[in-house]
Amino acid sequence: MSWRGVIREYRAFMPEIKESAICTLNEGNTLLLEAEWLSRRIGNNLKIYLKFEGQNPTGSFKDRGMTMAISKAIEEGAKAVICASTGNTSAAAAAFSAVADLPCAVLIPQGKIAKGKLSQAIFYGAKVMQVQGNFDEALDVVREIGKNYPVTVVNSINPYRIPGQRSAAFEVIDQLGGLAPDYQCIPVGNAANIVSYWEGYQQYRAAGKFKNNLPKMLGFQAEGSAPIVQGHPIEKPETIATAIRIGNPASWQRAVQVVKESEGLFDTVTDQEILAAQKLIAHTQGIFCEPASAASVAGLVKKAKQGYFKQGASVVCILTGHGLKDPDSAITDMPDPYVIQPDKQAVLKILGLN
Ligand code: F0G
């Protein structure tokens, strides 16, 4: 039997939902790669695993929560859905609502979302509105509309998004053969995903699916968009990792609680560290993730250099989205391709074979 999406695969762990309301793209079941080459580069005898969420149908982890949010919207008879987004939520919302035949409005910060994500939202047929402001301001507008009009908000403040996203933690445990990793590194933007994993691990452990300790949760923010690390909202967040360009995360308090309970930490990574990690992941393991996703590995590299990890520990890094969503930022500091005549000699010269 092939995979049937996260609601049906983890039915006992999901909020109740009528079978006829389920809207799925068969999301989930993404690769957990044992990253042997990356582990060798980082040292400390770490056993590093990469959870590549770019393999989801719209290319990011957002599909896990969106299947739940849109299915519930169908069950509850919603007439339309709306979200604010740095790009990936809008792509997922647009895709699932297209399948559900629900009108979908997405508000995105003008000029600050990756082209791949913008083209997805447009192509799936959402009403795309570019806001002359940042994500936090767009989310304020969405909250107000959700409160006062018959439109379902499908941002992570929707109560069904986080339960859907917990499925990723279930998969990690299942893929590790019923063991939790010692540490988990994850990028943090609006801070819902770090909460989702933690709740997922707790839920699975309570059900007896694993018996070792819960992982320590390590959340990484981009240096120019690090409200949680700095301890105050950032009015004008900046980072090349536009997916996590967020100055006032909706799940801030819960995320702080998660890190405390798990005895983990929050830290920052610079844009340079993010781009270097993105390249390292591609060159050692052949995975192309988007810049925000690489913040998890940038954080791993930073903490390993500081001697933070126990020798031989297992670490899962979450690669939240696909690199093809944002090729422009990936190649900003890369050399331009060679331009040559259609001529054998020119090719040989570049290869040093003439
Ligand atoms: N990585 C990617 C690729 C994302 O798109 C996001 C969030 C995150 C990490 C951070 O996850 O917000 O749960 O802490 N993107 C949202 C969006 C905000 O609108 O697509 P978080």
Coordinates of C-alpha atoms and ligand atoms in Angstrom, one line a residue, residues 61-62 84-90 117 135 165 187-194 243-244 246 290 292-293 320-321, ligand 1:
F61 CA 7.3 21.2 5.4
K62 CA 4.3 23.5 5.2
A84 CA 0.3 35.9 5.4
S85 CA 3.5 34.3 4.3
T86 CA 7.2 34.7 3.6
G87 CA 6.5 32.3 0.7
N88 CA 6.2 28.6 1.6
T89 CA 2.9 28.9 3.5
S90 CA 1.4 30.7 0.6
K117 CA 7.3 30.5 -4.1
F135 CA 5.6 39.6 7.2
Q165 CA 3.3 19.4 11.5
P187 CA 15.6 27.1 11.7
V188 CA 13.2 29.4 13.5
G189 CA 11.0 32.1 11.9
N190 CA 7.5 32.4 13.2
A191 CA 8.5 29.6 15.6
A192 CA 5.7 27.1 15.0
N193 CA 7.8 24.3 13.6
I194 CA 10.1 24.0 16.6
A243 CA 11.6 32.5 4.7
I244 CA 12.7 33.4 8.3
I246 CA 10.4 37.6 10.8
E290 CA 16.8 26.8 0.5
A292 CA 16.5 29.4 5.5
S293 CA 16.8 25.6 5.8
T320 CA 12.7 22.8 5.7
G321 CA 12.5 23.7 2.0
Ligands
F0G1 N1 12.2 27.3 6.9 C1 11.4 27.6 5.8 C2 11.8 27.1 4.5 C3 10.2 28.3 6.0 O1 9.5 28.7 5.0 C4 9.9 28.7 7.3 C5 8.7 29.6 7.6 C6 10.7 28.4 8.4 C7 11.9 27.6 8.1 C8 10.5 28.7 9.8 O2 9.4 28.0 10.4 O3 8.0 29.8 11.0 O4 7.6 27.6 11.9 O5 9.6 28.9 12.6 N2 8.0 30.1 6.7 C9 6.7 30.7 6.9 C10 6.0 31.0 5.6 C11 6.8 31.9 7.9 O6 5.2 32.0 5.5 O7 6.2 30.3 4.7 P1 8.6 28.6 11.6

